[in-house]
XYZ file of C-alpha atoms in Angstrom:
779
model
C 26.013 76.603 -43.576
C 28.657 76.658 -40.880
C 29.485 73.708 -38.642
C 27.761 75.042 -35.525
C 24.457 75.268 -37.349
C 24.833 71.752 -38.705
C 25.628 70.452 -35.205
C 22.500 72.068 -33.763
C 20.429 70.476 -36.554
C 21.925 67.092 -35.682
C 21.108 67.474 -31.995
C 17.577 68.628 -32.881
C 17.074 65.504 -34.969
C 18.043 63.310 -32.047
C 15.711 65.254 -29.727
C 12.845 64.797 -32.157
C 13.365 61.075 -31.801
C 11.807 60.427 -28.356
C 11.587 57.032 -26.546
C 13.650 55.315 -29.204
C 15.386 52.045 -28.316
C 18.872 52.146 -26.930
C 20.262 50.939 -30.182
C 18.607 53.839 -32.019
C 20.102 56.352 -29.565
C 23.514 54.769 -30.006
C 23.275 55.079 -33.764
C 22.161 58.698 -33.472
C 25.111 59.502 -31.230
C 27.443 57.838 -33.696
C 25.940 59.975 -36.440
C 26.576 63.163 -34.445
C 30.148 62.108 -33.782
C 30.687 61.334 -37.468
C 29.226 64.702 -38.428
C 31.481 66.527 -35.963
C 34.539 64.670 -37.211
C 33.654 65.552 -40.800
C 33.358 69.230 -39.993
C 36.855 69.204 -38.531
C 38.200 68.470 -42.021
C 35.902 71.095 -43.509
C 33.645 68.529 -45.035
C 30.181 67.443 -43.958
C 26.658 66.375 -44.768
C 23.622 68.544 -44.677
C 20.302 66.877 -43.791
C 17.176 67.321 -41.796
C 15.377 64.774 -39.580
C 13.853 62.002 -41.704
C 10.414 60.592 -40.860
C 8.173 58.308 -42.900
C 4.526 57.905 -42.031
C 3.289 54.311 -41.893
C 0.268 53.114 -43.803
C 0.734 55.977 -46.243
C -0.436 54.888 -49.679
C 0.222 56.952 -52.855
C 0.580 56.110 -56.540
C 3.702 58.245 -56.596
C 6.828 58.212 -54.480
C 6.479 60.238 -51.269
C 9.234 62.653 -50.407
C 10.443 62.334 -46.816
C 13.726 64.329 -46.733
C 17.052 65.146 -48.331
C 20.719 64.418 -47.666
C 23.195 66.876 -49.184
C 26.931 67.433 -49.001
C 28.137 70.938 -48.222
C 30.477 70.496 -51.194
C 27.570 70.119 -53.583
C 27.482 73.139 -55.924
C 24.383 71.813 -57.701
C 26.251 71.486 -60.967
C 25.648 67.719 -61.260
C 29.219 66.763 -60.573
C 28.284 64.788 -57.460
C 26.390 61.493 -57.357
C 24.484 60.352 -54.293
C 24.314 56.630 -53.466
C 21.953 54.999 -50.910
C 22.621 51.647 -49.164
C 21.276 49.821 -46.115
C 17.912 48.499 -44.904
C 15.126 48.929 -47.434
C 17.354 50.758 -49.934
C 16.035 50.276 -53.434
C 12.780 48.713 -52.247
C 11.182 50.866 -49.580
C 13.444 53.894 -50.105
C 15.126 55.467 -53.155
C 17.448 58.484 -53.371
C 17.738 60.974 -56.213
C 21.351 60.622 -57.238
C 21.578 64.288 -58.303
C 20.147 66.108 -55.313
C 20.053 63.481 -52.480
C 16.285 63.589 -51.985
C 14.813 60.437 -50.404
C 11.431 59.007 -51.359
C 9.235 56.215 -49.923
C 8.187 53.695 -52.527
C 6.059 51.194 -50.525
C 3.650 51.079 -47.618
C 5.403 50.908 -44.219
C 4.233 49.267 -40.968
C 5.704 50.667 -37.793
C 4.506 47.698 -35.745
C 6.677 45.422 -37.888
C 9.709 47.723 -38.198
C 9.837 51.086 -36.387
C 13.001 52.444 -38.085
C 15.480 51.745 -40.864
C 19.245 52.249 -40.804
C 20.746 53.407 -44.116
C 24.056 54.723 -45.408
C 24.618 57.566 -47.851
C 27.696 58.349 -49.939
C 28.589 61.197 -52.298
C 31.110 60.557 -55.089
C 32.521 62.596 -57.961
C 30.922 61.460 -61.176
C 34.054 61.950 -63.238
C 36.599 60.426 -60.864
C 34.237 58.060 -59.044
C 36.031 59.046 -55.878
C 34.130 59.854 -52.685
C 33.959 63.474 -51.802
C 32.353 62.707 -48.432
C 32.900 59.757 -46.146
C 30.016 57.248 -46.037
C 27.510 58.392 -43.432
C 24.905 56.308 -41.581
C 21.505 57.748 -40.814
C 18.129 56.521 -39.593
C 14.650 56.888 -41.043
C 12.016 56.565 -38.325
C 8.536 55.323 -39.213
C 5.997 57.699 -37.764
C 3.021 55.980 -36.136
C -0.619 56.287 -37.132
C -3.588 54.836 -35.251
C -4.009 51.597 -37.173
C -4.274 49.055 -34.293
C -7.189 48.270 -32.017
C -6.734 47.773 -28.281
C -6.670 44.144 -27.093
C -7.409 42.462 -23.755
C -4.833 39.697 -23.763
C -5.732 38.203 -20.349
C -9.485 37.949 -20.825
C -11.993 36.673 -20.053
C -11.567 37.751 -16.459
C -12.929 36.088 -13.301
C -12.786 37.819 -9.931
C -14.128 37.167 -6.452
C -15.013 39.695 -3.788
C -16.671 39.157 -0.377
C -20.293 40.062 -0.187
C -21.299 43.203 1.702
C -17.922 44.786 0.872
C -18.038 48.577 1.312
C -18.196 50.978 -1.600
C -14.829 51.554 -3.275
C -13.456 48.078 -2.527
C -11.117 46.994 -5.324
C -12.367 43.924 -7.162
C -9.812 43.389 -9.945
C -7.951 45.205 -12.692
C -8.233 44.720 -16.442
C -5.486 45.786 -18.796
C -5.632 46.349 -22.561
C -2.646 46.765 -24.870
C -2.293 48.770 -28.107
C 0.367 47.999 -30.672
C 0.636 51.656 -31.711
C 3.501 53.884 -30.585
C 2.830 55.111 -27.033
C 5.464 57.840 -27.412
C 3.871 59.524 -30.367
C 0.424 61.056 -30.378
C -2.602 59.490 -28.677
C -2.806 56.290 -30.716
C -1.864 54.102 -27.751
C -3.444 56.147 -24.964
C -6.360 54.086 -23.666
C -9.478 55.074 -21.783
C -11.573 52.486 -19.853
C -15.327 52.698 -19.376
C -18.113 50.486 -17.997
C -20.563 49.160 -20.573
C -22.448 46.787 -18.257
C -22.409 46.478 -14.479
C -23.977 49.674 -13.161
C -24.910 50.536 -10.477
C -22.998 47.818 -8.617
C -19.504 48.400 -9.998
C -17.342 51.183 -11.408
C -14.051 51.317 -13.316
C -11.218 53.789 -13.167
C -10.808 55.324 -16.683
C -7.021 55.322 -16.785
C -6.055 52.229 -14.766
C -8.900 49.770 -15.490
C -9.365 48.999 -11.783
C -12.899 47.738 -11.070
C -14.353 48.763 -7.717
C -17.515 48.107 -5.718
C -20.112 50.823 -6.196
C -22.499 49.559 -3.490
C -22.886 46.794 -0.887
C -24.285 43.570 -2.319
C -25.798 40.508 -0.671
C -24.681 37.124 -1.953
C -27.914 35.520 -0.819
C -29.752 37.837 -3.259
C -27.393 37.334 -6.203
C -24.012 35.683 -6.117
C -22.637 36.422 -9.611
C -22.433 39.474 -11.863
C -21.344 39.931 -15.471
C -19.431 43.177 -16.090
C -18.352 44.442 -19.549
C -15.401 46.863 -19.746
C -14.551 48.876 -22.871
C -11.096 50.216 -23.742
C -10.754 53.039 -26.383
C -7.536 54.445 -27.797
C -7.033 58.070 -28.846
C -8.243 58.893 -25.303
C -11.745 58.193 -26.486
C -11.689 60.804 -29.265
C -13.868 60.375 -32.335
C -12.490 57.812 -34.749
C -10.773 55.845 -31.989
C -10.628 52.080 -31.964
C -12.138 50.128 -29.054
C -12.279 46.654 -27.519
C -14.346 45.046 -24.757
C -13.637 42.482 -22.057
C -16.023 40.425 -19.973
C -15.420 40.161 -16.238
C -17.304 37.572 -14.180
C -17.456 38.732 -10.586
C -18.462 36.217 -7.914
C -19.514 37.235 -4.431
C -17.937 35.073 -1.757
C -19.966 34.234 1.315
C -19.561 35.709 4.781
C -21.453 34.712 7.885
C -24.082 37.420 7.848
C -27.143 35.198 8.354
C -28.175 33.330 11.537
C -29.740 29.842 11.459
C -33.545 29.664 11.361
C -35.799 26.741 12.229
C -38.541 26.330 9.673
C -40.681 24.522 12.241
C -41.374 25.932 15.651
C -42.643 22.571 16.933
C -41.465 19.027 16.154
C -43.297 15.810 17.092
C -41.344 12.584 17.563
C -41.984 9.092 18.903
C -39.760 6.513 20.561
C -40.515 2.971 21.612
C -39.735 1.945 25.134
C -37.841 -0.998 23.611
C -35.446 1.331 21.803
C -31.851 0.793 22.984
C -29.558 3.526 24.206
C -28.151 5.424 21.226
C -31.193 4.852 18.999
C -32.199 7.734 16.717
C -35.408 9.421 17.828
C -35.685 12.017 15.033
C -34.017 14.965 13.293
C -34.425 18.729 13.359
C -33.094 21.224 10.824
C -32.294 24.912 10.959
C -31.669 26.615 7.624
C -28.795 29.020 7.097
C -28.615 31.129 3.945
C -24.841 31.108 4.147
C -22.723 28.334 2.702
C -19.659 26.327 3.729
C -18.251 26.931 7.176
C -20.449 29.983 7.539
C -23.479 27.686 7.558
C -21.953 25.186 10.019
C -23.913 24.973 13.252
C -24.139 23.014 16.475
C -27.332 21.839 18.190
C -27.956 21.803 21.928
C -30.781 20.631 24.183
C -32.040 23.129 26.758
C -34.452 21.309 29.078
C -34.643 19.368 32.335
C -34.942 16.109 30.360
C -31.513 16.422 28.792
C -30.420 13.367 30.778
C -32.768 11.211 28.665
C -31.973 12.607 25.214
C -29.015 14.261 23.562
C -28.432 15.716 20.108
C -25.524 15.645 17.657
C -24.880 17.510 14.385
C -24.594 15.840 11.004
C -21.803 17.912 9.448
C -22.789 16.923 5.911
C -26.483 17.774 6.045
C -26.313 20.225 8.968
C -29.192 18.356 10.619
C -29.586 17.831 14.333
C -30.040 14.150 15.233
C -31.888 13.480 18.499
C -30.579 10.308 20.160
C -31.752 8.269 23.132
C -29.360 8.748 26.022
C -31.199 6.604 28.571
C -33.877 3.928 28.227
C -37.447 5.195 28.546
C -40.336 3.401 30.233
C -43.863 3.811 29.021
C -45.261 2.818 32.401
C -43.137 5.448 34.187
C -43.357 8.414 31.781
C -45.139 8.669 28.461
C -44.253 12.142 27.167
C -41.171 14.402 27.025
C -40.763 17.992 25.901
C -37.304 19.357 25.072
C -36.054 22.653 23.638
C -33.398 22.481 20.920
C -31.118 25.393 20.048
C -29.069 25.836 16.843
C -25.990 28.082 17.053
C -23.575 29.080 14.273
C -20.224 27.438 14.793
C -18.250 30.380 13.364
C -19.536 33.874 14.099
C -18.509 37.135 12.388
C -18.410 39.761 15.131
C -19.203 42.527 12.623
C -22.804 41.334 12.508
C -23.387 40.639 16.184
C -25.036 44.036 16.470
C -27.897 42.655 14.407
C -28.610 39.937 17.013
C -27.465 36.516 18.213
C -26.697 33.966 15.530
C -28.901 31.229 16.969
C -32.480 29.984 17.007
C -34.604 27.599 19.117
C -37.448 25.184 18.562
C -39.616 22.883 20.702
C -39.540 19.076 20.343
C -42.256 16.885 21.881
C -41.488 13.170 22.173
C -44.112 10.511 22.911
C -43.100 7.151 24.371
C -44.775 4.180 22.699
C -45.795 1.155 24.705
C -44.212 -2.191 23.853
C -44.417 -5.707 25.174
C -41.207 -5.735 27.157
C -39.421 -8.796 28.454
C -39.308 -9.485 32.188
C -36.971 -7.352 34.252
C -34.718 -8.862 36.916
C -34.401 -6.958 40.150
C -30.613 -7.224 39.730
C -28.404 -7.615 36.712
C -25.928 -9.728 38.692
C -26.760 -11.868 41.727
C -24.040 -12.592 44.296
C -24.802 -15.610 46.547
C -22.908 -17.589 49.191
C -23.202 -21.107 50.593
C -21.046 -23.056 52.999
C -19.232 -26.028 51.534
C -20.528 -29.396 52.576
C -24.092 -28.108 52.897
C -26.658 -30.865 52.621
C -28.549 -31.568 49.453
C -31.525 -29.249 48.976
C -29.987 -26.325 50.883
C -31.255 -22.942 49.703
C -28.556 -20.851 47.994
C -30.613 -17.790 47.042
C -33.526 -16.476 44.991
C -33.624 -14.593 41.663
C -36.641 -12.389 40.996
C -38.026 -10.878 37.793
C -41.335 -9.244 36.866
C -43.173 -8.199 33.736
C -42.944 -4.369 33.506
C -46.034 -4.137 31.286
C -49.469 -3.381 32.618
C -50.506 -6.970 31.954
C -47.942 -8.149 34.522
C -47.584 -11.582 32.949
C -46.177 -14.402 35.162
C -42.595 -15.409 34.419
C -40.779 -18.738 34.300
C -37.127 -19.199 35.322
C -34.479 -21.531 33.913
C -30.724 -22.023 33.663
C -29.400 -21.604 30.120
C -25.664 -20.998 30.451
C -23.782 -23.374 32.704
C -25.933 -26.438 32.031
C -23.203 -28.658 33.541
C -23.982 -27.002 36.882
C -27.440 -28.527 36.959
C -25.956 -31.523 38.766
C -24.950 -29.144 41.580
C -27.867 -26.676 41.551
C -31.497 -26.623 40.592
C -33.678 -23.576 39.854
C -37.368 -23.468 40.713
C -39.018 -22.235 37.526
C -41.894 -20.600 39.424
C -40.267 -18.697 42.274
C -36.584 -18.504 41.161
C -35.208 -20.346 44.230
C -31.772 -21.897 43.742
C -30.997 -25.008 45.843
C -28.101 -27.490 45.917
C -28.464 -30.974 44.474
C -25.311 -32.382 46.125
C -22.765 -31.211 48.690
C -20.205 -28.686 47.445
C -16.464 -28.846 47.979
C -14.661 -25.484 48.027
C -11.329 -27.153 47.394
C -12.655 -28.414 44.046
C -14.359 -25.155 42.991
C -14.726 -22.043 45.090
C -16.978 -20.186 42.619
C -19.876 -21.290 40.409
C -21.174 -18.941 37.695
C -24.164 -19.411 35.410
C -26.884 -17.464 33.624
C -30.610 -17.645 34.379
C -33.465 -16.461 32.187
C -36.944 -15.171 32.893
C -39.584 -15.824 30.208
C -43.094 -14.441 29.970
C -45.573 -17.272 30.101
C -47.968 -15.425 27.739
C -45.288 -14.482 25.241
C -42.335 -16.911 25.315
C -40.390 -14.692 22.909
C -39.896 -12.121 25.651
C -36.848 -13.320 27.541
C -34.334 -11.565 29.744
C -31.144 -12.813 31.381
C -29.224 -12.309 34.614
C -25.892 -13.618 35.897
C -25.604 -15.602 39.108
C -22.287 -15.844 40.995
C -22.198 -18.361 43.868
C -19.246 -18.386 46.243
C -18.615 -21.558 48.254
C -17.532 -20.570 51.763
C -14.705 -22.512 53.300
C -15.065 -25.022 56.131
C -12.033 -26.438 57.923
C -12.378 -29.936 56.553
C -8.811 -30.563 55.372
C -5.960 -31.409 57.785
C -2.492 -29.905 57.193
C 0.211 -32.026 55.569
C 3.760 -31.940 54.278
C 4.095 -29.853 51.103
C 6.419 -32.490 49.614
C 8.126 -35.798 50.349
C 11.231 -35.011 52.394
C 14.543 -36.888 52.005
C 16.276 -36.745 55.384
C 19.791 -38.124 56.037
C 21.940 -38.378 59.146
C 25.613 -39.302 59.426
C 26.644 -42.194 61.615
C 28.877 -39.950 63.694
C 26.268 -37.147 64.089
C 26.305 -35.461 67.507
C 23.333 -34.792 69.713
C 21.334 -31.626 68.994
C 22.371 -31.435 65.318
C 19.610 -30.179 62.902
C 19.161 -32.572 60.046
C 15.942 -31.289 58.401
C 13.618 -28.276 58.218
C 9.935 -29.000 57.542
C 6.793 -26.967 56.781
C 3.098 -27.646 56.102
C 0.278 -26.728 53.717
C -3.509 -26.713 54.113
C -6.050 -26.828 51.277
C -8.522 -24.857 53.362
C -8.734 -21.083 53.194
C -8.122 -19.257 56.430
C -9.275 -15.676 56.724
C -6.772 -15.003 59.528
C -3.936 -16.886 57.885
C -2.730 -20.410 58.558
C -0.966 -21.175 61.836
C 0.588 -24.653 62.140
C 2.109 -26.386 65.160
C 4.542 -29.335 64.914
C 5.330 -32.108 67.401
C 6.221 -35.781 67.589
C 3.322 -38.178 67.752
C 2.530 -39.640 71.130
C 3.824 -43.059 70.210
C 7.266 -41.679 69.472
C 7.375 -38.768 71.895
C 9.616 -40.686 74.326
C 12.126 -41.695 71.644
C 15.624 -40.459 72.346
C 16.813 -40.623 68.729
C 15.275 -37.387 67.301
C 13.392 -34.308 68.527
C 11.099 -31.737 66.851
C 11.397 -28.002 67.530
C 8.451 -25.766 66.453
C 9.771 -22.432 65.120
C 6.375 -20.695 65.549
C 6.503 -19.507 61.911
C 4.821 -22.487 60.261
C 8.154 -24.327 60.115
C 9.927 -26.786 62.402
C 13.397 -28.310 62.760
C 14.313 -31.988 63.166
C 17.259 -32.481 65.521
C 19.233 -35.506 66.600
C 18.498 -36.660 70.158
C 21.745 -38.591 70.663
C 25.247 -38.887 69.323
C 26.294 -41.691 67.010
C 24.241 -44.010 64.767
C 25.078 -47.406 63.339
C 23.828 -48.505 59.942
C 24.328 -52.137 60.884
C 21.873 -51.694 63.737
C 19.203 -49.600 61.961
C 19.318 -48.163 58.446
C 16.008 -46.189 58.499
C 14.132 -44.253 61.175
C 10.443 -43.381 60.725
C 9.353 -40.270 62.656
C 5.571 -39.616 63.054
C 5.203 -35.807 62.880
C 1.954 -34.373 64.278
C 0.757 -31.150 62.508
C -2.233 -29.131 63.771
C -3.894 -26.074 62.084
C -5.720 -23.119 63.657
C -9.140 -23.815 62.138
C -12.448 -24.083 63.924
C -12.455 -26.793 65.008
C -8.672 -27.421 64.562
C -7.620 -30.450 62.511
C -4.558 -32.621 63.074
C -2.693 -35.017 60.810
C 0.251 -37.352 61.294
C 2.932 -37.310 58.609
C 5.814 -39.770 58.544
C 9.351 -38.488 58.023
C 11.892 -41.106 56.894
C 15.471 -40.570 58.161
C 18.253 -42.509 56.405
C 21.531 -43.245 58.165
C 24.552 -42.532 55.937
C 28.156 -43.743 56.096
C 29.722 -40.279 56.452
C 31.617 -38.174 58.931
C 30.286 -34.625 58.888
C 28.810 -33.864 55.453
C 26.176 -36.021 53.803
C 26.756 -37.276 50.259
C 23.197 -37.410 49.029
C 23.902 -39.590 45.996
C 25.866 -42.113 47.979
C 23.197 -42.217 50.655
C 20.456 -42.823 48.099
C 22.587 -45.533 46.512
C 23.168 -47.217 49.863
C 19.475 -47.041 50.684
C 18.623 -48.575 47.357
C 21.028 -51.463 47.858
C 19.767 -51.962 51.363
C 16.226 -52.225 50.071
C 17.397 -54.857 47.576
C 19.290 -56.770 50.227
C 22.655 -56.638 48.336
C 26.053 -56.034 49.785
C 28.659 -53.732 48.371
C 30.821 -56.624 47.143
C 27.900 -58.126 45.287
C 27.144 -54.806 43.651
C 30.788 -54.427 42.528
C 30.698 -57.883 40.963
C 27.482 -57.046 39.154
C 28.986 -53.836 37.798
C 32.073 -55.718 36.588
C 29.868 -58.154 34.686
C 27.964 -55.327 33.105
C 31.228 -53.646 32.020
C 32.526 -56.880 30.438
C 29.257 -57.284 28.584
C 29.487 -53.742 27.204
C 33.070 -54.288 25.952
C 32.050 -57.521 24.239
C 29.061 -55.811 22.626
C 31.172 -52.939 21.273
C 33.676 -55.399 19.773
C 30.923 -57.207 17.907
C 29.555 -53.937 16.550
C 33.011 -52.913 15.305
C 33.537 -56.227 13.470
C 30.122 -55.944 11.824
C 30.887 -52.461 10.547
C 34.142 -53.617 8.983
C 32.401 -56.481 7.254
C 29.851 -54.116 5.772
C 32.611 -52.321 3.865
C 33.310 -55.481 1.739
C 31.390 -55.921 -1.575
C 28.166 -57.826 -0.910
C 27.454 -61.185 -2.536
C 31.123 -61.726 -3.423
C 30.856 -65.480 -3.070
C 27.889 -65.879 -5.379
C 28.818 -63.273 -7.971
C 29.392 -65.882 -10.648
C 25.892 -67.333 -10.155
C 24.206 -64.006 -10.589
C 26.367 -63.074 -13.543
C 24.737 -65.788 -15.627
C 21.367 -64.012 -15.404
C 22.560 -60.417 -15.843
C 22.373 -58.794 -19.280
C 24.380 -55.590 -19.625
C 23.506 -52.823 -22.082
C 26.314 -50.361 -22.641
C 25.818 -46.877 -24.055
C 28.267 -47.858 -26.818
C 26.124 -50.744 -28.030
C 26.550 -54.375 -27.172
C 25.728 -56.052 -30.457
C 23.298 -58.807 -31.168
C 24.988 -61.197 -28.714
C 23.467 -59.277 -25.752
C 19.981 -60.422 -26.676
C 20.689 -64.123 -26.657
C 20.099 -64.501 -22.905
C 16.363 -63.895 -23.103
C 13.433 -63.834 -25.505
C 13.251 -60.289 -26.792
C 9.712 -60.841 -28.057
C 8.482 -60.881 -24.454
C 9.097 -57.161 -24.323
C 6.806 -56.554 -27.258
C 3.210 -55.551 -26.646
C 0.458 -57.808 -27.829
C -0.697 -55.154 -30.278
C 2.667 -55.021 -31.993
C 2.859 -58.785 -32.239
C -0.610 -58.970 -33.756
C 0.111 -56.329 -36.384
C 3.506 -57.789 -37.308
C 3.896 -58.855 -40.829
C 6.739 -61.081 -42.089
C 9.652 -59.157 -43.526
C 9.390 -59.196 -47.288
C 12.313 -60.031 -49.438
C 13.070 -56.521 -50.507
C 16.181 -57.062 -52.620
C 14.555 -56.494 -55.985
C 12.217 -53.860 -54.561
C 15.068 -51.873 -53.011
C 17.050 -51.988 -56.225
C 14.056 -50.791 -58.242
C 13.127 -47.980 -55.897
C 16.725 -46.967 -55.438
C 17.246 -46.684 -59.150
C 14.126 -44.530 -59.407
C 15.326 -42.299 -56.584
C 18.442 -41.476 -58.569
C 16.213 -39.717 -61.037
C 13.574 -38.092 -58.838
C 15.518 -37.122 -55.661
C 14.716 -37.629 -51.936
C 11.619 -35.459 -51.926
C 9.706 -37.690 -54.284
C 6.573 -39.489 -53.100
C 8.123 -42.796 -54.195
C 11.141 -42.228 -51.971
C 8.952 -41.176 -49.001
C 6.788 -44.289 -49.480
C 9.886 -46.457 -49.473
C 11.187 -44.932 -46.223
C 7.756 -45.248 -44.544
C 7.482 -48.929 -45.391
C 10.992 -49.653 -44.125
C 10.252 -47.798 -40.897
C 7.032 -49.735 -40.321
C 8.828 -53.054 -40.885
C 11.563 -52.084 -38.420
C 9.024 -51.160 -35.765
C 7.138 -54.441 -36.125
C 10.181 -56.719 -36.324
C 10.373 -58.848 -33.114
C 13.937 -59.945 -33.791
C 15.499 -56.610 -32.955
C 15.781 -54.939 -29.495
C 12.861 -52.755 -28.398
C 14.935 -49.574 -28.247
C 15.235 -47.028 -31.063
C 17.693 -47.818 -33.852
C 19.091 -45.788 -36.725
C 18.850 -47.075 -40.267
C 20.553 -45.005 -42.928
C 19.461 -44.965 -46.578
C 22.051 -43.033 -48.587
C 21.170 -40.869 -51.572
C 23.837 -39.959 -54.071
C 21.975 -37.402 -56.108
C 20.866 -37.230 -59.725
C 23.913 -35.579 -61.335
C 26.036 -38.668 -62.054
C 25.747 -40.235 -65.479
C 27.069 -43.502 -64.122
C 24.334 -43.829 -61.562
C 25.134 -45.550 -58.292
C 28.168 -47.719 -57.755
C 26.755 -49.235 -54.615
C 26.065 -52.910 -54.528
C 23.481 -52.571 -51.730
C 20.449 -54.627 -52.393
C 21.985 -56.489 -55.292
C 20.580 -59.995 -55.760
C 23.721 -61.231 -57.514
C 27.244 -61.718 -56.334
C 30.237 -59.770 -57.539
C 31.162 -62.645 -59.809
C 27.795 -62.687 -61.564
C 27.500 -58.958 -61.999
C 28.516 -57.376 -65.295
C 30.637 -54.219 -65.343
C 30.890 -53.843 -69.098
C 29.076 -50.530 -68.967
C 32.120 -48.979 -67.333
C 33.806 -48.857 -70.717
C 31.182 -46.380 -71.907
C 31.823 -43.834 -69.103
C 34.847 -42.229 -70.697
C 38.606 -42.046 -70.108
C 38.204 -41.280 -66.375
C 36.819 -44.801 -65.769
C 39.179 -46.638 -68.175
C 41.320 -48.142 -65.455
C 38.225 -49.231 -63.454
C 36.680 -50.793 -66.573
C 39.878 -52.754 -67.173
C 39.691 -54.185 -63.653
C 36.012 -55.283 -63.687
C 35.075 -55.638 -67.368
C 34.315 -59.122 -68.733
C 36.726 -58.465 -71.628
C 39.745 -58.176 -69.330
C 42.621 -60.583 -69.920
C 44.217 -62.901 -67.495
C 47.242 -60.733 -67.416
C 45.119 -57.890 -66.245
């Protein structure tokens, strides 16, 4: 076989390998290039495309193809060797002829192809006669997998009344088989359940509306879709998916009143805003499509109004204005319900609204009396005599019984001393004269009570204005301080004055100023009226002498413009000051004060000097006292107090510190009563101590000993009352010699025997020689 034929076979093998992964194509191209390179050196492989069918089961190896060198003369001199993926397990090669066999069952879904290498060597020399070549065995697919709906179960929503052909949703099934080979992975969709409302496209799985549907009839549908592979051919595998399709609401239904006539009742006592009743129009739609507003269409809409409860979609009829049984006993209103949101597509079917009739009966009630006015405004002139009529309040019973009423003052009881109210006719009269300057308005509340039913009470406010009468004369607004220099010239203004009036003038106050008649001819001062409710005080001569007259008293006459006009005389005090042109107010006040005391300037200077000397003397005394305070107190008597002071240092003062007083006085009576005399514990201590050397500090005997010593120390009145530390040493149980301590011994050192030291060994020989009774004098 020449090289051109082999190259065409190689290209054909690659073409018979459709839709392979990029890696597979790359390997195939490499194989073609290797084959072409081999033919250039007049060597090459001969093979045909290799395919292995998956799921193929046979008791014998299955032949799938052959690889052969063009140098093979079929004399058995060449040996074929197979390596790579699955070599020796899934695939074997006949070493004599290069035929390849499948040994085990293959699964394309797990591994779609295998890459192997073939080599031909000379059996005698074991040298390769062909370069190692890589080739691919593709696993051919069979229909061994069922379709699967991986995204199920499906839920979709579509508006009701959607036209035929409207897309609802799409379902998609997958098949693990090879889509590029045969029909194993080619799926076909069909509708198992859902006719005649829905349809499905066979190739895409798109579900569409097959007819218009009304949500108010049925709002949910269950559709079953089947997917078959092999394009639905016999023997194909199939799978099903469930699709729940919900119909969403649109506003295609108007509201409808279930009642064409409603009856309601309202009491004439009901306040404004009270609920009279409710109406309800049903709407088959839901959500916003069922939202509606209610309106009243009638001439009586000024008495009632209606609002919508957005949660229950009810219309609530409310009282807009009080009703009166005696005036009108029956109302008839027309209520309309209109959809809040309207879909214009359905307007051709009619208006989305409905009406109903509501009849309302007014119920009679025992009502409280009704005042002719809610607020009474009255006037009376101030100073009117006692018993003057201010005004009249009037109330009546609105019921048919027309019960008599009784009047009284309830709020503003303190005003009863000024006004009285006739409980039968409602007349208000004064009980004492009124003064506008004290109070210009008087406000209180009156009540009207039915005599037959005292629980029925109503109230009204009364406002009484006290009208002004010119009964207060004008006066100075303040006390003026007026000064004049001794060398003042004639015609010099020394003061500007004004006036106030407690009365109220509707036209505005107008005051006139002049000197009183008794001082009009005085040549000292003059008054000039400025015609603007002010006046100026001017000097009437030049030069004043304090020695002649210190004060001048000017009677100023002030008249108002009231009817009749009132006049008052106000005295202006002018003080003469020792100055040239400008007045020193402080100095003038000081001079006036001294003049009133009758003291001269020299006397005042002497008094001030005395006061200054007194202050200096006082400050000196205070300074000396402060210096003396810095010295230690009680320095002279320190020795006397020291005899009665007992000092307790933190370092301990010893027993001498307790000799100054009886320490037993600090003991409580309980401690003194429970005190027991200290026992002579010398022999006891020695006995217990010797026992402790054998048993250790944790023994009950040792604990008993410590407890007894502690109790004795606490009850001993001869020691201070503060805590003390008593130490009882313990030397342990390891020493053969026992304790060397002489604590608690009832004998002196001279009487005690130390002969036992000789038995303790050579370490205590020197000590035994010092204390033993056998020692010599020379020792």
